[in-house]
Coordinates of C-alpha atoms in Angstrom, one line a residue:
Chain V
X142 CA -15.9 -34.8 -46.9
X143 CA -16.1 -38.4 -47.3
X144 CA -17.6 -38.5 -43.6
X145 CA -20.1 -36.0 -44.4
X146 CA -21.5 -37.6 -47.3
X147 CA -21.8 -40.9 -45.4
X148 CA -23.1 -39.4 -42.5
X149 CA -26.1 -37.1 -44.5
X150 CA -26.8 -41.0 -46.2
X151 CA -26.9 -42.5 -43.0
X152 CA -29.2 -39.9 -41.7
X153 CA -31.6 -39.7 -44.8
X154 CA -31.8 -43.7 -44.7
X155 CA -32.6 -44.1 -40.5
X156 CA -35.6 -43.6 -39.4
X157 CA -37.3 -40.0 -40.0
X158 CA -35.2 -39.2 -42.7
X159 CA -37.4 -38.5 -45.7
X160 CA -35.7 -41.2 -47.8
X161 CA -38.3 -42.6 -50.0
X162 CA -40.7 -39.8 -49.2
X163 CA -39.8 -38.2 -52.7
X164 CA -40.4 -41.2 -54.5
X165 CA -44.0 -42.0 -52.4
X166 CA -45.1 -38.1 -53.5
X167 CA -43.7 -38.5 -57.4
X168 CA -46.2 -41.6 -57.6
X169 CA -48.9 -39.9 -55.8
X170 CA -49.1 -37.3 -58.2
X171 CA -48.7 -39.1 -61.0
X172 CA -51.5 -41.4 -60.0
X173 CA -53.7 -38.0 -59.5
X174 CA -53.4 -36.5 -62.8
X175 CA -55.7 -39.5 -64.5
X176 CA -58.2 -38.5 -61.7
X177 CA -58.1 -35.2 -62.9
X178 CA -57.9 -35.0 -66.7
X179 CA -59.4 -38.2 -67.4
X180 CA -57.9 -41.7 -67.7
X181 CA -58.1 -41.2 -71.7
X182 CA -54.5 -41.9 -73.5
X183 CA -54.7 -39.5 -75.8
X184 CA -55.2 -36.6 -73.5
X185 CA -52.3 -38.2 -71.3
X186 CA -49.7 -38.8 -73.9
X187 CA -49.7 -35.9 -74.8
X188 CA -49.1 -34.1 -70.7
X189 CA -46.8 -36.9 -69.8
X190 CA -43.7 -35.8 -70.5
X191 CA -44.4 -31.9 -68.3
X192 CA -46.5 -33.9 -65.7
X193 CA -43.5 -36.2 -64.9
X194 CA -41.0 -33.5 -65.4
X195 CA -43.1 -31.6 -62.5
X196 CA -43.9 -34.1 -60.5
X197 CA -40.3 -34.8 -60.4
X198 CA -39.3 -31.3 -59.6
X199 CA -42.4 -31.3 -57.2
X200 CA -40.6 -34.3 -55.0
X201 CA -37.3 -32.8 -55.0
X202 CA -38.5 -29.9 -53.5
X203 CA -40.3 -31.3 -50.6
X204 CA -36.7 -32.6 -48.8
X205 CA -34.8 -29.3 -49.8
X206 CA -35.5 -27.4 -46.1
X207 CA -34.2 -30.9 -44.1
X208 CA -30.3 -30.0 -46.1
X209 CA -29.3 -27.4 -43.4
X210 CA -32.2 -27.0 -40.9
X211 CA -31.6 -30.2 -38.8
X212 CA -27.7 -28.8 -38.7
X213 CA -28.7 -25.5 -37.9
X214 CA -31.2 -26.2 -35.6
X215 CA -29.0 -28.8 -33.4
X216 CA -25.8 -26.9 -33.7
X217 CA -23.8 -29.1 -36.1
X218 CA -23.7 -26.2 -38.5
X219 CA -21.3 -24.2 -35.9
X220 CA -19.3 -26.8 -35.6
X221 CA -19.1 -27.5 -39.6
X222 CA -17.8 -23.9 -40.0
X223 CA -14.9 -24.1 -37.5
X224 CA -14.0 -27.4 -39.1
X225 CA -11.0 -28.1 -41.5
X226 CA -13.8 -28.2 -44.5
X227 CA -14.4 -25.4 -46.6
X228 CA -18.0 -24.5 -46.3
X229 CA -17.8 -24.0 -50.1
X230 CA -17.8 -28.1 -50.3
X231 CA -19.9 -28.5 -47.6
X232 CA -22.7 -27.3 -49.4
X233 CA -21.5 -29.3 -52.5
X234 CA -21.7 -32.5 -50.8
X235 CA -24.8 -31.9 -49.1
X236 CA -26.5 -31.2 -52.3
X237 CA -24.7 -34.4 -53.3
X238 CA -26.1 -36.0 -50.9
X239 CA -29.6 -34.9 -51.5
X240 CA -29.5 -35.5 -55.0
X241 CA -28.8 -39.3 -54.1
X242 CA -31.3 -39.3 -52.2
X243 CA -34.1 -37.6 -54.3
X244 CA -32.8 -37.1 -58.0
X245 CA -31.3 -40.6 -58.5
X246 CA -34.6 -42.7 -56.9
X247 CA -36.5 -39.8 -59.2
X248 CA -35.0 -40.7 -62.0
X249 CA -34.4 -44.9 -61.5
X250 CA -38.4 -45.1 -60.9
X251 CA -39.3 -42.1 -64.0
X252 CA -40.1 -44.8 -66.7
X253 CA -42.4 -46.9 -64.6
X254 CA -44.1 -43.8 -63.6
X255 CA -44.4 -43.0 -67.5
X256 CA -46.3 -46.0 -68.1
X257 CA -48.8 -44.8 -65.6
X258 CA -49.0 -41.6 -68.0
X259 CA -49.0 -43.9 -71.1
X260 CA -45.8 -42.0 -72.1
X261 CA -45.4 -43.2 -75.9
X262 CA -42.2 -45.3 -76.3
X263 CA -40.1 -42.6 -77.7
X264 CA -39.9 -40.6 -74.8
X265 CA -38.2 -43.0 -72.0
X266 CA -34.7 -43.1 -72.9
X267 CA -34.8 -39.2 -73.3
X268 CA -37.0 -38.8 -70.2
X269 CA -34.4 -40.9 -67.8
X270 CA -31.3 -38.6 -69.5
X271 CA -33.1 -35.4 -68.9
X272 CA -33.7 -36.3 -65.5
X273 CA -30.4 -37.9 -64.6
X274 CA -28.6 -34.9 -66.1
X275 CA -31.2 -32.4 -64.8
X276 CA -31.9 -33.2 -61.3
X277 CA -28.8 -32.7 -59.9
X278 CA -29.4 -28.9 -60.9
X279 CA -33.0 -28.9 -59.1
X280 CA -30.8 -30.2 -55.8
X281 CA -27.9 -27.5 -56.2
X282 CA -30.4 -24.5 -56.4
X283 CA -32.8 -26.3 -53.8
X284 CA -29.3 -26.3 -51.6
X285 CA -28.2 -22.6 -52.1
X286 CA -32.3 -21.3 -51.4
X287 CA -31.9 -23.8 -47.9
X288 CA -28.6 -22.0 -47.0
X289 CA -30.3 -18.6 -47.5
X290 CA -33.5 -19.8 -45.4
X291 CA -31.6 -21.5 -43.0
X292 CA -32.2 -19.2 -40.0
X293 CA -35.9 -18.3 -40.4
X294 CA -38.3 -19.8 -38.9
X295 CA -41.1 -21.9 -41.3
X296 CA -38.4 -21.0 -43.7
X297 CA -39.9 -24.2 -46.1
X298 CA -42.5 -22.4 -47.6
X299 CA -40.2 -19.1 -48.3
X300 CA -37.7 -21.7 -49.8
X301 CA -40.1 -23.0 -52.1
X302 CA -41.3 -19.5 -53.3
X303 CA -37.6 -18.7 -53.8
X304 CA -36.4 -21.9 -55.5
X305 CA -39.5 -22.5 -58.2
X306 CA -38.8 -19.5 -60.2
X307 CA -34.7 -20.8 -60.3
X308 CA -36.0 -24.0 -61.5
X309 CA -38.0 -22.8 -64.6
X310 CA -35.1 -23.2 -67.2
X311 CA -34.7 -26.8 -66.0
X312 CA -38.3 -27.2 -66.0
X313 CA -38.6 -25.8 -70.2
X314 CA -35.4 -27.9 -71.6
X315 CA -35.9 -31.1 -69.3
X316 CA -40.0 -31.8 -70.5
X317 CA -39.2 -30.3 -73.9
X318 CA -36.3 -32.9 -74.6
X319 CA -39.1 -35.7 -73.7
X320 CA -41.4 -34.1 -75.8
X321 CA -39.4 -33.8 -78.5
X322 CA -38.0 -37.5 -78.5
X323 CA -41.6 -38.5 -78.1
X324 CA -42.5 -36.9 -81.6
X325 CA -39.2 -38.3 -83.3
X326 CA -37.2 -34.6 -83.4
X327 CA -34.1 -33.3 -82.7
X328 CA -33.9 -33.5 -78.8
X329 CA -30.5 -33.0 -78.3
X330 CA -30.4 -29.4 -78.5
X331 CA -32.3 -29.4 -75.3
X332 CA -30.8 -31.6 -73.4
X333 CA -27.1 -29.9 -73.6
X334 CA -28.7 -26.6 -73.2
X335 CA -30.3 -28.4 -69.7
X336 CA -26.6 -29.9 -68.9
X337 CA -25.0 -26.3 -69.7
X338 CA -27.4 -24.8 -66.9
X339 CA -26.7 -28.2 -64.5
X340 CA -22.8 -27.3 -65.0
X341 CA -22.8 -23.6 -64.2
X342 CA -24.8 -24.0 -61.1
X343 CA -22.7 -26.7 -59.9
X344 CA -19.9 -24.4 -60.6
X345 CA -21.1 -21.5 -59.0
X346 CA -24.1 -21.7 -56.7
X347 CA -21.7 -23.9 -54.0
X348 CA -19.9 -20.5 -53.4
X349 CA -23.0 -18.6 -53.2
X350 CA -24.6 -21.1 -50.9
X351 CA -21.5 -20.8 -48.7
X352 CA -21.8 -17.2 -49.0
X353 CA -25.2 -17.1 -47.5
X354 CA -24.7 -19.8 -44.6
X355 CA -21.8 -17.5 -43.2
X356 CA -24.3 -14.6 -43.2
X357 CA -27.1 -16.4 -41.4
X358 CA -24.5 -17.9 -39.0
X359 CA -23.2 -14.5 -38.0
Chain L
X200 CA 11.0 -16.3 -26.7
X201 CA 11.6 -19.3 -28.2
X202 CA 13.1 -22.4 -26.6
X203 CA 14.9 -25.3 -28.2
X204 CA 13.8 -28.9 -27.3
X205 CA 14.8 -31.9 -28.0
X206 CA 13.9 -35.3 -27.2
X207 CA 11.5 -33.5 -24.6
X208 CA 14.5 -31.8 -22.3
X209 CA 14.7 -27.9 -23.0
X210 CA 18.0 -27.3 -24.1
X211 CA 18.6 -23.4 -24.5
X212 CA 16.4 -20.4 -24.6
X213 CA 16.7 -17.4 -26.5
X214 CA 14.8 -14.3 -28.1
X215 CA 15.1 -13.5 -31.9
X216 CA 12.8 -10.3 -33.6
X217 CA 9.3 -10.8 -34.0
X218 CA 8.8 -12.2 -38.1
X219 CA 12.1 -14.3 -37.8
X220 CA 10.8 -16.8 -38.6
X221 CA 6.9 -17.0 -40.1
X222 CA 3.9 -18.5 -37.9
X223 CA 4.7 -21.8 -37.1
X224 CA 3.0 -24.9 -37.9
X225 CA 0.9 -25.7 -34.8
X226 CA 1.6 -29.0 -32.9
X227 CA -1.5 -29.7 -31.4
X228 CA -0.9 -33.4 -30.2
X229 CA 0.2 -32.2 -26.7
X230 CA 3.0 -33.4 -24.6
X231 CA 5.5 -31.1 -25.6
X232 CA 5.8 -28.7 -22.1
X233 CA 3.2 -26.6 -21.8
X234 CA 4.4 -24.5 -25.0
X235 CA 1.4 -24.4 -28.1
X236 CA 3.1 -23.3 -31.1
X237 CA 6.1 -25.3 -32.5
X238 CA 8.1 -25.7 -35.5
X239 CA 10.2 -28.6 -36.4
X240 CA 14.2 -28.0 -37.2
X241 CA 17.4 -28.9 -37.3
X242 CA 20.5 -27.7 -35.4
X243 CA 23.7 -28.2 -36.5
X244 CA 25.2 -30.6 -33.7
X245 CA 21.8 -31.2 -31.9
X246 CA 20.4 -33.1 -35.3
X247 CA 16.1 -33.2 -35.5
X248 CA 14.6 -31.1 -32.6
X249 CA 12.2 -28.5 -32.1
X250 CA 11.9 -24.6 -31.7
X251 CA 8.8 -23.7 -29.4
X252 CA 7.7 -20.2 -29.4
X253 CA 6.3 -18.7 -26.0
X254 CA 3.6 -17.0 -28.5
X255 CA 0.0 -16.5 -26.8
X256 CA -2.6 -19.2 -29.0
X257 CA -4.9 -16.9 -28.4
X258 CA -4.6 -12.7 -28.7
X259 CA -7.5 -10.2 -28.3
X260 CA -6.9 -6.6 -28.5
X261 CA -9.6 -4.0 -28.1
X262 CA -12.5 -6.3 -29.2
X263 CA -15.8 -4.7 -29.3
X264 CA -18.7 -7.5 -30.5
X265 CA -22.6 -6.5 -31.4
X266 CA -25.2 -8.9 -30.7
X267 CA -28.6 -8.4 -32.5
X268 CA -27.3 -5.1 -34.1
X269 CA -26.3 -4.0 -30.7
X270 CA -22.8 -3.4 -29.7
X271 CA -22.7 -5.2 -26.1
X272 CA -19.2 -5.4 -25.6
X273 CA -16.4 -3.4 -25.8
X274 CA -12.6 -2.8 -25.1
X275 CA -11.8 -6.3 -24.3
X276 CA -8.2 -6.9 -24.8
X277 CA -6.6 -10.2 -23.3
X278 CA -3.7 -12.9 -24.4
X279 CA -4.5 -16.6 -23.5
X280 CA -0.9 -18.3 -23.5
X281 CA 0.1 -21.7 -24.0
X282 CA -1.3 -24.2 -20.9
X283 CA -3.8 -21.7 -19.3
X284 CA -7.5 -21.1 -19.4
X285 CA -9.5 -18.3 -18.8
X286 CA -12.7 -18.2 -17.5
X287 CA -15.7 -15.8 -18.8
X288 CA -18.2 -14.7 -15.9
X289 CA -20.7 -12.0 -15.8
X290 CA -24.5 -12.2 -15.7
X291 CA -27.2 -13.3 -18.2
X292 CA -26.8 -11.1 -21.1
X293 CA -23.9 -9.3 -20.6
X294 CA -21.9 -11.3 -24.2
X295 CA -20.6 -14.2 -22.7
X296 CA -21.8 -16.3 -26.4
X297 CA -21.6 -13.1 -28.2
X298 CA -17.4 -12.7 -26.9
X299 CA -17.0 -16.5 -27.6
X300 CA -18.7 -16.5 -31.3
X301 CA -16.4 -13.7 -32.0
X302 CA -13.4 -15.6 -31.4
X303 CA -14.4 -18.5 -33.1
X304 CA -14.9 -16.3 -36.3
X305 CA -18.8 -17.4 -36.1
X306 CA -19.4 -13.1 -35.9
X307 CA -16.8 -10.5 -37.0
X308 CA -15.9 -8.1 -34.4
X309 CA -17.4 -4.3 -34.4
X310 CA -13.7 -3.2 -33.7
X311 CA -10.7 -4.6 -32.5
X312 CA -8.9 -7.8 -33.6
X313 CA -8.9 -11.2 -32.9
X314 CA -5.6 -13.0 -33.5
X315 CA -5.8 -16.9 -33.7
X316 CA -5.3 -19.3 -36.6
X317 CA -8.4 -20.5 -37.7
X318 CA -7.5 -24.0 -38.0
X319 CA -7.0 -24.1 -34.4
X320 CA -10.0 -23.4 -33.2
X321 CA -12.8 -25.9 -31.6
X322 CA -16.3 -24.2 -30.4
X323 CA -18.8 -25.5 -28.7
X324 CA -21.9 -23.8 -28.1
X325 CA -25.4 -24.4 -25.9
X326 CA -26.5 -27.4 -28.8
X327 CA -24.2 -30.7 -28.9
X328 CA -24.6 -31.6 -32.7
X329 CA -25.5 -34.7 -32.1
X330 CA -28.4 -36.5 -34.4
X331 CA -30.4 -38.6 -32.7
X332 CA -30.7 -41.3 -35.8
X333 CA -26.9 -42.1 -35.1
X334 CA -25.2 -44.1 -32.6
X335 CA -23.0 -42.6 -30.1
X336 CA -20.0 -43.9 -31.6
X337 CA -20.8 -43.3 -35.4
X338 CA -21.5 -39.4 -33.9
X339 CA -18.6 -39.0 -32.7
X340 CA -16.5 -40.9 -35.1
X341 CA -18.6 -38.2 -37.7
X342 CA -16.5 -35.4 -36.3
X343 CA -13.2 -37.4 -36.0
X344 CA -13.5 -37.9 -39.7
X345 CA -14.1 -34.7 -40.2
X346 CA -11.4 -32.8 -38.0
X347 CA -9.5 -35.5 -39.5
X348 CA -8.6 -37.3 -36.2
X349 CA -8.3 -41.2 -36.0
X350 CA -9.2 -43.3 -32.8
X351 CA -12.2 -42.1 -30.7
X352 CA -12.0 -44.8 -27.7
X353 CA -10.3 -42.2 -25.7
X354 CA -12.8 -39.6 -26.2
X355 CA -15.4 -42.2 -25.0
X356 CA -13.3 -43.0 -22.1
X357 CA -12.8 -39.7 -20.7
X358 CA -16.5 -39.2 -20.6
X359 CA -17.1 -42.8 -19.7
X360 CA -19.1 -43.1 -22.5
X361 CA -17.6 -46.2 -23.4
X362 CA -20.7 -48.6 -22.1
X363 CA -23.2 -46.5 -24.2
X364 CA -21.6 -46.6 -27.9
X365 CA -23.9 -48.3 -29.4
X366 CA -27.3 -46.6 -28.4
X367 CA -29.2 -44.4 -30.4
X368 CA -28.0 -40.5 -29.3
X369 CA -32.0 -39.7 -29.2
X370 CA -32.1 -42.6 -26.1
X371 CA -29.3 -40.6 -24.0
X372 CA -29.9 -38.7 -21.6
X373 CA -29.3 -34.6 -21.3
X374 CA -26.1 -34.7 -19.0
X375 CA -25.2 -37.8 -20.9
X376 CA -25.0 -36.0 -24.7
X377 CA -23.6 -33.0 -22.7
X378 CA -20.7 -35.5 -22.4
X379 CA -21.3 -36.6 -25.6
X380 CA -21.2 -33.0 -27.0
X381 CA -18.2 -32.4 -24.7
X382 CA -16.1 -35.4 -26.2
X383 CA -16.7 -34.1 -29.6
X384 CA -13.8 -31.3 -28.6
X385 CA -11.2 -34.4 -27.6
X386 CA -11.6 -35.9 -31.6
X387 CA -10.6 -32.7 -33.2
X388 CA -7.5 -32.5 -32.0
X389 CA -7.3 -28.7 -31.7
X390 CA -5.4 -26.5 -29.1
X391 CA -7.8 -23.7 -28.8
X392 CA -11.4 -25.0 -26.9
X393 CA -14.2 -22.3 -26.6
X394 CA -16.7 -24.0 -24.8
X395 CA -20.4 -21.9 -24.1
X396 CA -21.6 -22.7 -20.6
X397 CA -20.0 -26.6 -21.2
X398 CA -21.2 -27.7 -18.2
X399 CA -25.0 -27.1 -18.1
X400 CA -27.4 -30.6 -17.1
X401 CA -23.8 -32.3 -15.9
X402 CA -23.9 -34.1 -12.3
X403 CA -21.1 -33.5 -10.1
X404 CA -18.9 -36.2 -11.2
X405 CA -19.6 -35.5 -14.9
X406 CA -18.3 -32.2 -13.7
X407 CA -15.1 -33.2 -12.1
X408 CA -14.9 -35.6 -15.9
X409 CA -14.7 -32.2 -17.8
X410 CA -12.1 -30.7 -15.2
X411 CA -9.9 -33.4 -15.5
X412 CA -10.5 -34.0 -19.6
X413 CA -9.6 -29.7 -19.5
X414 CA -6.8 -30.4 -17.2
X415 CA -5.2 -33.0 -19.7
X416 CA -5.7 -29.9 -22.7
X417 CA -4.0 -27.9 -20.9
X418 CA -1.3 -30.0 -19.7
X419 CA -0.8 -31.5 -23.6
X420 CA -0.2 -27.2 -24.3
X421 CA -3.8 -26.8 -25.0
X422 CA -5.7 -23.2 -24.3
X423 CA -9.6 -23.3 -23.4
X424 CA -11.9 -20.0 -22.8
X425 CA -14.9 -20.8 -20.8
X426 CA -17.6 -19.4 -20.0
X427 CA -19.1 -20.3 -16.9
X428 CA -20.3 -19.9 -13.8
X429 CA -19.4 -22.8 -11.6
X430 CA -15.8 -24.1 -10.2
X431 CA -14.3 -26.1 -12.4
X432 CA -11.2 -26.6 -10.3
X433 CA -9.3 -25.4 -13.4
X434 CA -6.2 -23.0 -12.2
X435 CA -7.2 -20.1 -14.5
X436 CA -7.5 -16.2 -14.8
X437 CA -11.4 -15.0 -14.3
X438 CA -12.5 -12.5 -16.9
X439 CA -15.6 -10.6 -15.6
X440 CA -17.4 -9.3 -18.7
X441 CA -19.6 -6.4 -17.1
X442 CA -16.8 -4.5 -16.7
X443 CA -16.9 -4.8 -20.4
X444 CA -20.3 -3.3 -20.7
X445 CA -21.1 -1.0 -24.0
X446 CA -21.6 2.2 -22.2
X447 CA -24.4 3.1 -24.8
X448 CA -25.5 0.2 -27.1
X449 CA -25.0 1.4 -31.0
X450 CA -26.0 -0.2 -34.0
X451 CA -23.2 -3.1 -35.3
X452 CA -22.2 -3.7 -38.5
X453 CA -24.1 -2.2 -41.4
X454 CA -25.9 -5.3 -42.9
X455 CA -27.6 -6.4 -39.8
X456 CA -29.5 -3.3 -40.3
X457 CA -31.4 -5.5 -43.1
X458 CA -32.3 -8.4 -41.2

């Protein structure tokens, strides 16, 4: 397990590997939106906290079809499921795996992005716990819609039509515990209701994701 | 029948009932006479030794397999024992893959049943795994990890990959991750191989490497189902699969009906 993890690092950092990718797209984005609403901070404060929430959630999603395709597609995958690993876990750490990739950078580089969005002050502490406690959700769900898309071929837009709709409760409590630390209110509410939904599909979508490589293996 | 052994010299042999004792614990290291399944005891005036049971590693009886929704193969019944191979021929087509992911659990069979542990099994199919952003070495030290086997100079040995380790998997060329692919079986340390066509884009003396490396396998109480269609010089029973044939091809398992 400990291999696994170290190996999907090792892979993600080489060469080709996407790492960074997330990050480059987040700030892309976030540098459009001023282009298109206007550079004016009172119409940005206001967006920032959804438009980084998205934009976040946007980046995630880009690496999602890489988590089993490479394996699939060069036989490592086989070999995975005839190994002494339960594929249960293997899906756990590759989500892992992604989410240190993707969610952590995400969420490391969040409050410099929010300057960019002239995010007022409040928000930043409650904008890097919703995303450090939130991501790893968007990465467990992205995992599970990549195990059920693994076979197909241009699986990644499929994947992205399944996963979005999954990540809608993540989306309403992570940007409305900014929003509501930005205007001085109870935000904690949110926030546990985010981590409530970031524990059950830790706790359940690794079996499900398992469920669905062994189908598309068959 | 089961054979007692200790310090390497066989010292009596007799039957007991099938379910005497439960499935033993499978001794996979080799060197222990040819035999695959073992279990460690104690006899009263022979102190530490071990009872080897002349089990087959590998039991098929009556398998019918579906490919595509299509049942290809049926009525295959065979045993692989301890220290043989068998060899899979038949045409393009005709369930060579289909036969061998069905053993490895990869499919469920149509009918029939497969009896092998499943921690015993290593496949290897047409791809080698191998990522090209990795080193030979860290590749294959990947799956040693994994299968939770320790030193991996032998592996590199045997394929004389030893020279290469340090290049980039993406530089190699295709007979050389074929060997590559092919040392990934020698790290995990299991007795049953299934190896897909193992030695397509190998030169001849890549060739004889694999013999030999399947040789030791089976030597060290190893079993190893191939298909292919070239002489290995492996001793081993030939299993032509279009006797096999599906007389009429008929729809599989339900859910594949879906897909």
């Amino acid at each position: 397990m400990k291999g696994l993890l170290q190996r999907d690092l090792r892979l993600a950092i080489r060469a080709g590997g996407g790492f960074g990718l997330a990050l480059a797209f987040f700030l892309i984005v976030v540098i459009l939106v001023p282009f298109g609403v206007g550079p004016s901070a009172d119409v940005l404060a206001p967006i920032a906290p959804g438009v980084l929430w998205l934009g976040a959630l946007l980046a995630c999603l880009l690496s999602l079809d890489r988590i089993f395709a490479t394996d699939y597609e060069d036989g490592s995958l086989e070999f995975l499921a005839t190994a002494p690993v339960p594929l249960e876990g293997v899906v756990a750490v590759k989500a892992l795996a992604h989410w240190l990739t993707t969610g952590l950078p995400l969420t490391l580089a969040a409050p410099v992005f929010g300057v960019f969005l002239n995010l007022p002050s409040g928000g930043y502490g409650w904008l890097v716990a919703s995303l450090a406690l939130g991501t790893p959700a968007l990465s467990m769900i992205g995992a599970f819609g990549a195990a059920l898309t693994v076979g197909l071929k241009r699986g990644g837009l499929l994947l992205s039509l399944l996963v979005l709709p999954l990540y809608i409760p993540t989306l309403i409590f992570g940007a409305d515990t900014v929003r509501r630390g930005v205007d001085g209110l109870e935000a904690g509410t949110s926030l546990i209701l985010m981590t409530g939904i970031t524990l059950g599909t830790l706790a359940l979508l690794p079996f499900a994701g398992a469920a669905a490589l062994r189908v598309n293996l068959r | 029948m089961y054979c007692l052994v200790r310090g390497g010299a066989l010292v009596w042999r007799f039957w007991v009932s099938e379910g005497f004792w439960p499935p033993a614990e499978v001794f996979s290291k080799g060197g222990n006479g040819g035999c695959g399944l073992v279990r460690r005891g104690h006899w009263p005036r022979l102190g530490p030794c071990l009872f080897v049971m002349n089990k087959p590693l590998l039991r098929v009886s009556e398998v019918a397999c579906a490919r595509g929704g299509l049942t290809v193969l049926e009525g295959i019944s065979f045993d692989v024992h301890a220290g043989t191979a068998l060899i899979l021929r038949g045409p393009n087509g005709s369930g060579k893959t289909t036969l061998l992911r069905t053993l490895a659990g990869l499919q469920t069979a149509v009918a029939g049943e497969v009896s092998v542990a499943d921690e015993t099994i290593a496949y290897a199919g047409h791809a080698d795994g191998l990522k090209g952003t990795l080193t030979v070495a860290e590749n294959l030290s990947f799956w040693a990890s994994l299968f939770g086997f320790g030193a991996i100079t032998p592996a590199l040995g045997a394929f004389e990959l030893s020279g290469l380790s340090d290049r980039a998997a993406q530089s190699l060329s295709a007979g050389q991750k074929r060997r590559l692919g092919l040392a990934r079986m020698l790290v995990t340390g299991r007795p049953v191989w299934l190896l897909d066509e193992p030695t397509v884009s190998l030169d001849v003396s890549a060739v004889a490497l694999f013999g030999e490396a399947v040789k030791r396998h089976l030597a060290g109480g190893g079993v190893a189902v191939i298909a292919t269609h070239i002489d290995l010089g492996i001793e081993a029973e030939v299993l032509d699969l279009s006797a096999f044939r599906a007389v009429a091809p008929r729809g599989g398992a339900f859910d594949e009906a879906f897909i």
